[in-house]
PDB file of C-alpha atoms and ligand atoms in Angstrom:
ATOM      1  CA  UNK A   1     -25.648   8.162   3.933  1.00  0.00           C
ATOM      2  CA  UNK A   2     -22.690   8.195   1.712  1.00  0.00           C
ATOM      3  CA  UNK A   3     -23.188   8.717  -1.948  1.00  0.00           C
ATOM      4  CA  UNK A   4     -21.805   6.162  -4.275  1.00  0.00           C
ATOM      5  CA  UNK A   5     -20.592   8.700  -6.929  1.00  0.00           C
ATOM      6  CA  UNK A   6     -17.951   9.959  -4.237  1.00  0.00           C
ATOM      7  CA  UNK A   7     -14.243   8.945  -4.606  1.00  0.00           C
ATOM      8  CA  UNK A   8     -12.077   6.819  -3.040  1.00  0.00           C
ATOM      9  CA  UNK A   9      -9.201   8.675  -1.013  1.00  0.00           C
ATOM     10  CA  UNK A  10      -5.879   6.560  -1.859  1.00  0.00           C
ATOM     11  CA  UNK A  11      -2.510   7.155   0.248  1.00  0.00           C
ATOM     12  CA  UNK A  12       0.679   6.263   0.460  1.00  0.00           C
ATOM     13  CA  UNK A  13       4.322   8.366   0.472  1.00  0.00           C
ATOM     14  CA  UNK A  14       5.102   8.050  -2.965  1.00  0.00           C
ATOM     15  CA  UNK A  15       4.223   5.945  -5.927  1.00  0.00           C
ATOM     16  CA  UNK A  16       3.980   2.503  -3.853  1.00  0.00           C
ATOM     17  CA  UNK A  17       0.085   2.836  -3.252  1.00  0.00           C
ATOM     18  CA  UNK A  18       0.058   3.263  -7.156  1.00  0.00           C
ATOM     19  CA  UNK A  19       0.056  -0.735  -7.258  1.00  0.00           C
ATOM     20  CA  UNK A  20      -2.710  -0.762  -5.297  1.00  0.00           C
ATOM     21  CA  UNK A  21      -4.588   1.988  -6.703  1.00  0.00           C
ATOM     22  CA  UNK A  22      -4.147   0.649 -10.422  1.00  0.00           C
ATOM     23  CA  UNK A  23      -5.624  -2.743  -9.194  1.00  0.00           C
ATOM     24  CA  UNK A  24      -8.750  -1.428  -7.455  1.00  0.00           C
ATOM     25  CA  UNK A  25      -9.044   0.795 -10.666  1.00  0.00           C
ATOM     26  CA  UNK A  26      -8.752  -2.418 -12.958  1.00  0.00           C
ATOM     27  CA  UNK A  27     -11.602  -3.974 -10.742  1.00  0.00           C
ATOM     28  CA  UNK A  28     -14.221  -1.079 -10.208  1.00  0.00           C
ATOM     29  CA  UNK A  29     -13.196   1.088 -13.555  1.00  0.00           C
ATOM     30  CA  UNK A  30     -16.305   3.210 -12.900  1.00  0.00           C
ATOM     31  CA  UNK A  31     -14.821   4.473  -9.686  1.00  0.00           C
ATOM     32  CA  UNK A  32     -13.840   7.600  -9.234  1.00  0.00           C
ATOM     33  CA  UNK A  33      -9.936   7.969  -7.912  1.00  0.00           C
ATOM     34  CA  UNK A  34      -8.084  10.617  -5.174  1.00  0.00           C
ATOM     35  CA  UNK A  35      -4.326   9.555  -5.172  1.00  0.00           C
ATOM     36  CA  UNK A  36      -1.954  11.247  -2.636  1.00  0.00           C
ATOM     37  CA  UNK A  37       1.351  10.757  -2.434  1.00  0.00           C
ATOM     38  CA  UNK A  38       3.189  12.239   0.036  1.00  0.00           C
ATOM     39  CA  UNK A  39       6.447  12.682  -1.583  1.00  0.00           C
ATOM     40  CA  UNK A  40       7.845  15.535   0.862  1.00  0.00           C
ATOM     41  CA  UNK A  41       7.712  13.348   4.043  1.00  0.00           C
ATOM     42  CA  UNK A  42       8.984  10.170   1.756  1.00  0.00           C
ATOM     43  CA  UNK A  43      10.209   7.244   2.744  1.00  0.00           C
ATOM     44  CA  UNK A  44       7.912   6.439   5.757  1.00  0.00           C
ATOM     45  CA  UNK A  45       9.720   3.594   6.289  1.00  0.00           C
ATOM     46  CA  UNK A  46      12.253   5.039   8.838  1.00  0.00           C
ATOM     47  CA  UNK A  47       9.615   7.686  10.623  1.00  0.00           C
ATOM     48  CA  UNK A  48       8.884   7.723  13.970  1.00  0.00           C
ATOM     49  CA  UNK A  49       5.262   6.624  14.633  1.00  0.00           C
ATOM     50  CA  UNK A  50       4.014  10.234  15.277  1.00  0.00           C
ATOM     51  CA  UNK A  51       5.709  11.470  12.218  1.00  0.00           C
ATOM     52  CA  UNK A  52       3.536   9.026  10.171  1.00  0.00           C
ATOM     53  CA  UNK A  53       0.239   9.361  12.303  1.00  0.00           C
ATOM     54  CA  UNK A  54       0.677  12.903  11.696  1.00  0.00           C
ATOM     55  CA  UNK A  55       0.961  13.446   8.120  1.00  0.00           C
ATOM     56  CA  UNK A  56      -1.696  10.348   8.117  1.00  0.00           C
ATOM     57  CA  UNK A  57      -4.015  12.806   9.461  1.00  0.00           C
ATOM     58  CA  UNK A  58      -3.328  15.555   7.490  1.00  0.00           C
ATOM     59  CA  UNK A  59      -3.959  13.568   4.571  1.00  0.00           C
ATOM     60  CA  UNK A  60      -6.857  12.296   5.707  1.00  0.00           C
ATOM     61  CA  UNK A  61      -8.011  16.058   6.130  1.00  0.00           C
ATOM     62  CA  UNK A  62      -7.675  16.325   2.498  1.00  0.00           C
ATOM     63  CA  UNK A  63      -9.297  13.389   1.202  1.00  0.00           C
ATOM     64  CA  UNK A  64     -11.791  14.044   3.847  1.00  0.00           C
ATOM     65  CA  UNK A  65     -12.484  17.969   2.627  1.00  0.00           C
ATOM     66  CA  UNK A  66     -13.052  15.893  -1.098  1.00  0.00           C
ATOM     67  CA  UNK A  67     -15.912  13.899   0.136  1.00  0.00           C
ATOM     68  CA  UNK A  68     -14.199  10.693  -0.129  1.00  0.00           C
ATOM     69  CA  UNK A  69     -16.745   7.670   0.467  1.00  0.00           C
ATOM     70  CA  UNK A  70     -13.509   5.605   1.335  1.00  0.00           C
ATOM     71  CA  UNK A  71     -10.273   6.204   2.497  1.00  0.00           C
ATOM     72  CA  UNK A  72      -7.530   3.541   1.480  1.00  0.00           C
ATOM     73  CA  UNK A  73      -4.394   3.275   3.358  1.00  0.00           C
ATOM     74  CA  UNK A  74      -1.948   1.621   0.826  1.00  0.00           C
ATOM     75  CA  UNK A  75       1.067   2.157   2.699  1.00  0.00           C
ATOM     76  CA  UNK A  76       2.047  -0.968   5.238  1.00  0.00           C
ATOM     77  CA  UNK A  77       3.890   1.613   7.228  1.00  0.00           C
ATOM     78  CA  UNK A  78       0.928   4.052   7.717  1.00  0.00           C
ATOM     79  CA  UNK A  79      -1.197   1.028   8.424  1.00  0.00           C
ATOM     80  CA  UNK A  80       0.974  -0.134  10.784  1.00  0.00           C
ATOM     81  CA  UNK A  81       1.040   3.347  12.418  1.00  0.00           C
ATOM     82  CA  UNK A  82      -1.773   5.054  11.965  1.00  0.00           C
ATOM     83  CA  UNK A  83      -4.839   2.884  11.159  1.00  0.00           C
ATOM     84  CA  UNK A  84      -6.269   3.209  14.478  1.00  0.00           C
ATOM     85  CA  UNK A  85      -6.092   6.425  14.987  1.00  0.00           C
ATOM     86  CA  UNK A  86      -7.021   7.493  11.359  1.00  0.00           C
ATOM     87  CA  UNK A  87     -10.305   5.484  11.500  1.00  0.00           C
ATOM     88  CA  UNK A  88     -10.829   7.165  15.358  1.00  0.00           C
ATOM     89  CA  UNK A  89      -9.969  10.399  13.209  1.00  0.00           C
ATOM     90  CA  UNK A  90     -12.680   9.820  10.726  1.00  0.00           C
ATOM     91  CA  UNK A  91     -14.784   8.478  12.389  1.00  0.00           C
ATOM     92  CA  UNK A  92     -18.232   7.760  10.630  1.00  0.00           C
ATOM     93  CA  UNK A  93     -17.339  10.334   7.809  1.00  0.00           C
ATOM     94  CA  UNK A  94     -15.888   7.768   5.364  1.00  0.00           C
ATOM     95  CA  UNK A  95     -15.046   4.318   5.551  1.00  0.00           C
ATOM     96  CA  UNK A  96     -11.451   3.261   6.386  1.00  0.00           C
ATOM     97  CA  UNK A  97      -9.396   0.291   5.000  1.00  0.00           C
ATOM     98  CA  UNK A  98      -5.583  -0.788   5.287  1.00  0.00           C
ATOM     99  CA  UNK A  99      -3.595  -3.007   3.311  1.00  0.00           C
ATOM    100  CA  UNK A 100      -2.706  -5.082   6.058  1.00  0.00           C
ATOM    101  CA  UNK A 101      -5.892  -6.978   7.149  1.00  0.00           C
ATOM    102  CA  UNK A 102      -6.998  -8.172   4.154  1.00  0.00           C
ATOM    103  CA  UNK A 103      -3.358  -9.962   3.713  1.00  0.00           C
ATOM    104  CA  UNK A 104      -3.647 -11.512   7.278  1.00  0.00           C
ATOM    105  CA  UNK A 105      -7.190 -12.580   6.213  1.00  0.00           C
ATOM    106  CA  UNK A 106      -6.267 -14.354   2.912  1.00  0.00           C
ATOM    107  CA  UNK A 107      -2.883 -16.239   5.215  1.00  0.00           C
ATOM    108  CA  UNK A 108      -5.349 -17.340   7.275  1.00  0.00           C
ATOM    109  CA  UNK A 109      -7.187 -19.309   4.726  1.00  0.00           C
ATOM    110  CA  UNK A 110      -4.143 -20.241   3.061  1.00  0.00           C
ATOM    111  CA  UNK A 111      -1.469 -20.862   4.975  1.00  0.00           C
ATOM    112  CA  UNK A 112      -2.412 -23.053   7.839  1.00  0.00           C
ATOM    113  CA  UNK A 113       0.683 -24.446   9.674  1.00  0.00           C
ATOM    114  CA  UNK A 114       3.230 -23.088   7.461  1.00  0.00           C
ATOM    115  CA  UNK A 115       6.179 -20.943   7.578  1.00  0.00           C
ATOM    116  CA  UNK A 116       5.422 -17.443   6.350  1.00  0.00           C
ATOM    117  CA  UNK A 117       8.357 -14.768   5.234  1.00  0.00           C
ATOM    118  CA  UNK A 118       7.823 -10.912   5.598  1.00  0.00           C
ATOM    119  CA  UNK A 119       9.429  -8.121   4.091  1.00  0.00           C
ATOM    120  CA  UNK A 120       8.795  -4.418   4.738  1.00  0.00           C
ATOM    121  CA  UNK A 121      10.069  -1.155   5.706  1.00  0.00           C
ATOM    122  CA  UNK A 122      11.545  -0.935   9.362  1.00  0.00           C
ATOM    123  CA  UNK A 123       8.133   0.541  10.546  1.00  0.00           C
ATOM    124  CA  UNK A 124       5.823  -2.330   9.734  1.00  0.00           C
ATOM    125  CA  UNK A 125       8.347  -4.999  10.689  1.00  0.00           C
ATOM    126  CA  UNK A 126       9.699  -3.273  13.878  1.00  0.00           C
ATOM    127  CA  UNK A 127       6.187  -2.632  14.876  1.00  0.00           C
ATOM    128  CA  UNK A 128       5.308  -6.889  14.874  1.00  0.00           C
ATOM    129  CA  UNK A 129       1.592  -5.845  13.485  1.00  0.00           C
ATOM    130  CA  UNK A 130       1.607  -8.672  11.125  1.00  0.00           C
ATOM    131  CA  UNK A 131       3.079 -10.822  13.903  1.00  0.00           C
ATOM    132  CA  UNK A 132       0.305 -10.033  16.529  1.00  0.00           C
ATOM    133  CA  UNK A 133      -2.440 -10.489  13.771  1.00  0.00           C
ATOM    134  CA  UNK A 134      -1.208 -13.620  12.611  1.00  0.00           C
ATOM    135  CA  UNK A 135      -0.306 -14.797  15.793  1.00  0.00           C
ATOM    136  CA  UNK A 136      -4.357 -14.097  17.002  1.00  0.00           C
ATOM    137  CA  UNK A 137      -5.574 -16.475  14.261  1.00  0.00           C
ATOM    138  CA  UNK A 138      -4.244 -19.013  16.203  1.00  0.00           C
ATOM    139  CA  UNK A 139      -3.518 -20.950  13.058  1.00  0.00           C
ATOM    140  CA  UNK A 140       0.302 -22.218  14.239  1.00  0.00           C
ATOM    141  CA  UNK A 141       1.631 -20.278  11.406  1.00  0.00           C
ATOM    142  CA  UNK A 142       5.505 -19.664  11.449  1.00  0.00           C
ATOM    143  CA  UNK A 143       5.982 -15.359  10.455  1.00  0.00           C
ATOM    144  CA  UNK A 144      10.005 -14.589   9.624  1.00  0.00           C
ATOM    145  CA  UNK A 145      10.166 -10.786   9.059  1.00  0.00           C
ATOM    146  CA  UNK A 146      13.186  -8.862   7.789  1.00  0.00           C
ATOM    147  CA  UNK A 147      13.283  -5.337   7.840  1.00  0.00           C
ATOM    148  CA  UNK A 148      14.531  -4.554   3.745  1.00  0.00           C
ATOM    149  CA  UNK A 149      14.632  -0.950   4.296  1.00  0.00           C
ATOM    150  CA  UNK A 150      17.034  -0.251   0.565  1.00  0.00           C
ATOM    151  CA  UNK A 151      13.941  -1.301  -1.332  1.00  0.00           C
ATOM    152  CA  UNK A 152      11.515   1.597  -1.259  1.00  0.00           C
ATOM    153  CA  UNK A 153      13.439   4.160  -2.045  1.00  0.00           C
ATOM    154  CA  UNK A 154      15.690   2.324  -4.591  1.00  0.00           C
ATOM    155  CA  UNK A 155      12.044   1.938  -6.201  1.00  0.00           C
ATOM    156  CA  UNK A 156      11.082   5.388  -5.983  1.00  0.00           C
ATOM    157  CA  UNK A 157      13.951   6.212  -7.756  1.00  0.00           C
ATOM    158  CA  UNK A 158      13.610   4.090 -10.610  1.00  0.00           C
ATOM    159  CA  UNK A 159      15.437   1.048 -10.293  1.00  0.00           C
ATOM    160  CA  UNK A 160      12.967  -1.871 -10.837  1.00  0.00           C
ATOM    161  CA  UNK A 161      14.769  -4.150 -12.878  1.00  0.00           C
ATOM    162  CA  UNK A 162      18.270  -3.452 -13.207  1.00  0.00           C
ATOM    163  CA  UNK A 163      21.918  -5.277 -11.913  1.00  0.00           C
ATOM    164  CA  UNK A 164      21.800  -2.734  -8.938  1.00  0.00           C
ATOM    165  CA  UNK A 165      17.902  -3.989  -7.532  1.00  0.00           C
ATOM    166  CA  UNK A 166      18.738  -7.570  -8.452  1.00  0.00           C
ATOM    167  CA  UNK A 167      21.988  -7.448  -6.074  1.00  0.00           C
ATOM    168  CA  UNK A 168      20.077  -5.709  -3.638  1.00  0.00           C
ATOM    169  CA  UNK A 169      17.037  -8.237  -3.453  1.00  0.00           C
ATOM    170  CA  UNK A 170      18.998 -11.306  -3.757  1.00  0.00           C
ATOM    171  CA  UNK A 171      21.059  -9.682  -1.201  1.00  0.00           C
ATOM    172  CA  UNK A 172      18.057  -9.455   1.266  1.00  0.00           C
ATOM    173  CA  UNK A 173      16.095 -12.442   0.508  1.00  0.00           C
ATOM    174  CA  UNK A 174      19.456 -14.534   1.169  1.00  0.00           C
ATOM    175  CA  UNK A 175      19.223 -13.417   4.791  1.00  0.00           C
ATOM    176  CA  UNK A 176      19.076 -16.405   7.435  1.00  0.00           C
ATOM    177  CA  UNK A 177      16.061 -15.104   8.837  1.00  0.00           C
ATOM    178  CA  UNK A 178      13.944 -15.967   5.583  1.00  0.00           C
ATOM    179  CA  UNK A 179      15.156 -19.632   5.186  1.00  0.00           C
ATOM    180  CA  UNK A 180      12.381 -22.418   4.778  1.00  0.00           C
ATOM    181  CA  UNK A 181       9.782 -20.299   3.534  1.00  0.00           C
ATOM    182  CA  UNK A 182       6.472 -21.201   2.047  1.00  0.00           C
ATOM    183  CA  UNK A 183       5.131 -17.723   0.832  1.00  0.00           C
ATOM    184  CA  UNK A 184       6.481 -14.489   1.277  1.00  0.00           C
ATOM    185  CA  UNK A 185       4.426 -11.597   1.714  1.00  0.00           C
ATOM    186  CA  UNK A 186       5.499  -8.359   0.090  1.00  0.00           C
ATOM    187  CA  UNK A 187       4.706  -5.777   2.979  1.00  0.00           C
ATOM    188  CA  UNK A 188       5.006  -2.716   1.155  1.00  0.00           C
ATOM    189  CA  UNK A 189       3.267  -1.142  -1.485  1.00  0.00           C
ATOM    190  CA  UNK A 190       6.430  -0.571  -3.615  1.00  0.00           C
ATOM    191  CA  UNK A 191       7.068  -4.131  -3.195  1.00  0.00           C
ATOM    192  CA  UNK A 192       5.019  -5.443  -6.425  1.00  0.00           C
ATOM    193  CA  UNK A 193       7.501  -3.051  -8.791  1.00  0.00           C
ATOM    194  CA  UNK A 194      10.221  -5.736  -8.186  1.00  0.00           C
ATOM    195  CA  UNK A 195       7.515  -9.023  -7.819  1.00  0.00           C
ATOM    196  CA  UNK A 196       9.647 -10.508 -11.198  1.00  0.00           C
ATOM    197  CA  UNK A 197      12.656 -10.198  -9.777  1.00  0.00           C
ATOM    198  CA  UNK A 198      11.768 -11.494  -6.151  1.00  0.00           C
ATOM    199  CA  UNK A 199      10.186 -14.403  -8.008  1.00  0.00           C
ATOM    200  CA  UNK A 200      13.226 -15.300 -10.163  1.00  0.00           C
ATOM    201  CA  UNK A 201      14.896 -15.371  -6.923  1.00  0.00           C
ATOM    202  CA  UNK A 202      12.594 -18.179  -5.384  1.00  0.00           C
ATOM    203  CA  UNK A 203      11.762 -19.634  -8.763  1.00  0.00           C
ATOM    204  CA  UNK A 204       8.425 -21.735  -8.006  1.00  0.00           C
ATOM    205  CA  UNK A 205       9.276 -22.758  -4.674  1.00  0.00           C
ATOM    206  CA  UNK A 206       8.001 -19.834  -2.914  1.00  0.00           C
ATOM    207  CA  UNK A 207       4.857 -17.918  -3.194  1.00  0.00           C
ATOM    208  CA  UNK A 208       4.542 -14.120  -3.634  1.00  0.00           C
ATOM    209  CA  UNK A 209       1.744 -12.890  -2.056  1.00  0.00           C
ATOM    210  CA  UNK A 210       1.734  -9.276  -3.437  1.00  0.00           C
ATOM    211  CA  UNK A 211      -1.619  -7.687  -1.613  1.00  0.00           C
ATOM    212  CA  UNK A 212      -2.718  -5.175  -4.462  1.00  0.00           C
ATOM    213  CA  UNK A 213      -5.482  -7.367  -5.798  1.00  0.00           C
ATOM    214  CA  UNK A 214      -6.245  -9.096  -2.562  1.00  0.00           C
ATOM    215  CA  UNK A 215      -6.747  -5.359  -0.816  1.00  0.00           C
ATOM    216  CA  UNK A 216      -8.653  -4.249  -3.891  1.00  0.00           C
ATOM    217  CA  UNK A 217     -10.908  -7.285  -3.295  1.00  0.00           C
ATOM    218  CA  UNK A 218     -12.081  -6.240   0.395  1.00  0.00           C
ATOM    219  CA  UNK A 219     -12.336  -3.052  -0.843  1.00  0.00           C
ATOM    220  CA  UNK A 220     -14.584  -3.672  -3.604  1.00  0.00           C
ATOM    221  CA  UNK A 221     -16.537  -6.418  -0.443  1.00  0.00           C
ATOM    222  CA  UNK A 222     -16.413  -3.084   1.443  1.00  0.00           C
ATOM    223  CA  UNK A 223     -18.458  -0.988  -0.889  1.00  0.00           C
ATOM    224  CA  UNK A 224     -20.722  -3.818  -2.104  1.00  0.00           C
ATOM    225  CA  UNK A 225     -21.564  -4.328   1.197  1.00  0.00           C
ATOM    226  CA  UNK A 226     -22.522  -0.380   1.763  1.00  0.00           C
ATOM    227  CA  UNK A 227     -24.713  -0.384  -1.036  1.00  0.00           C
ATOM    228  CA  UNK A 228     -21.390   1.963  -2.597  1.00  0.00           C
ATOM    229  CA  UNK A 229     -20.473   0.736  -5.339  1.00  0.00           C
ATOM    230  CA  UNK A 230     -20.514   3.070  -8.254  1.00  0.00           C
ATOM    231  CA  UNK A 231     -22.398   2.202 -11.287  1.00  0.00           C
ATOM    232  CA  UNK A 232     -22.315   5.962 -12.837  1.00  0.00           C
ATOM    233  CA  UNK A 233     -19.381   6.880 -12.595  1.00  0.00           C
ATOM    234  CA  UNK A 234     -17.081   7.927 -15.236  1.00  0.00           C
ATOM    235  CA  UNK A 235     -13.489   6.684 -13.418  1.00  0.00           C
ATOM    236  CA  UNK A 236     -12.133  10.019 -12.829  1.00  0.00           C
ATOM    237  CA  UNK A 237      -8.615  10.157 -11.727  1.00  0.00           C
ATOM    238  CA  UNK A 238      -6.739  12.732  -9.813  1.00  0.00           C
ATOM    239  CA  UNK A 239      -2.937  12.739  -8.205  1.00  0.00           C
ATOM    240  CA  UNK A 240      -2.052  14.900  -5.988  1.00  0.00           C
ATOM    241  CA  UNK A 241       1.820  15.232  -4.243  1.00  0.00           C
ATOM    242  CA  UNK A 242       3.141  17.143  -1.259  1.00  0.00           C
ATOM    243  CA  UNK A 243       6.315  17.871  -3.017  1.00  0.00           C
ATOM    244  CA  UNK A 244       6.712  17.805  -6.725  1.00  0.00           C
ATOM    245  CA  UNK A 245       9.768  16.438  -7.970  1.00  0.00           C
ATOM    246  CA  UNK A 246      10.542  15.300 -11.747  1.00  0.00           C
ATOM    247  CA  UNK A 247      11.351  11.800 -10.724  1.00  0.00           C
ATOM    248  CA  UNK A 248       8.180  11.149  -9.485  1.00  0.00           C
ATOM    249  CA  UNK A 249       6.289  12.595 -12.170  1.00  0.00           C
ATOM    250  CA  UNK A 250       8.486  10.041 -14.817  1.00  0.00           C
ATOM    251  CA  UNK A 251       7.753   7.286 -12.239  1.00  0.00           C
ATOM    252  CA  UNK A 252       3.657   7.663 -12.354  1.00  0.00           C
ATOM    253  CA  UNK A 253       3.948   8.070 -16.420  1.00  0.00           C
ATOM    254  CA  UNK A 254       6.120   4.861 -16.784  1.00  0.00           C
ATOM    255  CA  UNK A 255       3.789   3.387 -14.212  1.00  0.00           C
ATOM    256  CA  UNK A 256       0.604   4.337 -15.949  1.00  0.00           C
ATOM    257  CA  UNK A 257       1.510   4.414 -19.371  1.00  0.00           C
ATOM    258  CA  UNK A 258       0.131   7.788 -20.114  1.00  0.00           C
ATOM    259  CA  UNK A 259       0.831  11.413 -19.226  1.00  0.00           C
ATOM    260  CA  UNK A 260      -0.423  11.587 -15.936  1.00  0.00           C
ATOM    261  CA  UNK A 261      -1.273  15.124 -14.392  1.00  0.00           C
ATOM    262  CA  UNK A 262       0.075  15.915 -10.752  1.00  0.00           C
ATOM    263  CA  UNK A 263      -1.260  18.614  -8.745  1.00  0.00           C
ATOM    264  CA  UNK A 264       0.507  20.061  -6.472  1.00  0.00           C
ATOM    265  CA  UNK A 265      -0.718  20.081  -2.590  1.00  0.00           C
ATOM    266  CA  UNK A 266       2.249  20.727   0.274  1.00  0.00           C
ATOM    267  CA  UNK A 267       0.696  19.353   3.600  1.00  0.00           C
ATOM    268  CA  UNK A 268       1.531  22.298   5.761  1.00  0.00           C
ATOM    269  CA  UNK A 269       1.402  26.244   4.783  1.00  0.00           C
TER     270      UNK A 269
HETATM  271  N1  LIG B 301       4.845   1.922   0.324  1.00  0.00           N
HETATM  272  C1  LIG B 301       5.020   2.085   1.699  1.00  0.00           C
HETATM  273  C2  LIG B 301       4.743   0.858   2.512  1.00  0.00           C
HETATM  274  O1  LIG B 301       3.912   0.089   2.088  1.00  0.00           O
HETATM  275  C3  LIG B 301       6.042   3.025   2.221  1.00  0.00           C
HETATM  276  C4  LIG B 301       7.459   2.889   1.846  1.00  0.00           C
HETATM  277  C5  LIG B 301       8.227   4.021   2.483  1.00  0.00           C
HETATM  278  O2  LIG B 301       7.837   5.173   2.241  1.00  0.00           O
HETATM  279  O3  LIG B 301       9.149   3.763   3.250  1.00  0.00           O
HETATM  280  O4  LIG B 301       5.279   0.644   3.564  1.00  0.00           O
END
């Protein structure tokens, strides 16, 4: 029913989902890309839940309006808020993914019995989604969450690897609440901008479990499984922002490597 030459809708509030998008574009190059960003309602983070469903929707609107085969929620805080009602929303128009599941998913095989940190935006932590899932596997594995909400938008405004983000994360990740940790899940989208430095911090004794390529597997599982994958395609990208700033724009072109083109789309007129 859907046609395997459509694109995949990506969203997240700013350049985060970018990890997430480049890694499903380095596994399916033939696919054909929608990035959103919404960088007027940026950072999610500290929205209300009906804040975030709504501009969920909207963007889902949008992608949906584009024919998207798939829609890809690569924002933790969005899929902590809004999956359920976005794939209610959409119904059987596209199919819906979040970067959440397939993380829980890959702990599961993983991680049996251990001690598990967390660190996202005060959304996905406040909202315990990762607890309840990982509690439901029933696989005695420990969660410790902190709530790091400096990191996004220190990201979105450029500072990856610097003095100031290196204070900042070592800062955070000395919190009590992360001690004894086997792996720590990076549970936001922004999150594998800094992975280096967050290593360096743990040296070898931790793992990083940064969900980019692990989401971009299920996704690619999604569309094999759907008979979707494109084999024609000629990897077409497009960006699109709510609000266009000049920050954002150097952000994608440092990200990318190349000029990227942004268009232009506010959310509400
Ligand atoms: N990248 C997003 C996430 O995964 C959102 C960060 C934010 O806008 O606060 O949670």
């Amino acid at each position: 029913m859907f046609d395997s030459t459509a694109p995949i809708g990506i969203f997240d509030s700013g350049i985060g989902g970018m990890t997430v998008a480049s890694a499903v574009t380095r596994l399916l190059p033939k696919e054909n890309t929608i990035y959103f960003g919404d960088t007027a309602h940026l950072p999610y983070g500290d929205k209300s839940t009906a804040a975030i469903q709504a501009y969920s929707i909207k963007i889902c609107n949008m992608l949906l309006q584009q024919n998207c085969k798939l829609i890809l929620i690569a924002c933790n805080s969005a899929s902590a808020a809004a999956f359920e009602l976005v794939k209610e929303y959409v119904g059987s128009k596209a199919h819906v993914l979040n970067v959440i599941d397939p993380v829980v998913d890959y702990i599961k095989e993983h991680y049996d019995g251990k001690s598990i940190g967390l660190i996202g935006t005060k959304q996905t932590v406040l909202s315990n989604v990762y607890k309840k899932k990982v509690d439901a596997l029933n696989k005695n594995i420990q969660l410790k969450s902190l709530a790091t909400p400096l990191l996004a938008p220190m990201i979105e405004e450029g500072f990856f690897d610097n003095n100031i983000s290196e204070s900042i994360i070592s800062s955070y990740l000395s919190d009590q609440s992360l001690k004894d940790i086997e792996a720590l899940i990076l549970g936001c989208t922004h999150y594998p901008l800094i992975k280096k430095q967050i290593a360096s911090f743990y040296g070898s004794d931790v793992e990083i479990l940064d969900s980019s390529e692990i989401v971009a597997n299920s996704l690619r599982a999604i569309l094999d499984q759907h008979y979707l994958i494109n084999e024609k395609g000629e990897g077409k990208r497009q960006f699109y922002v709510s609000d266009y700033t000049l920050s954002f724009e150097q952000s994608t072109n440092i990200f990318f490597g190349r000029q990227i083109q942004l268009e232009h789309y506010p959310l509400w007129e």
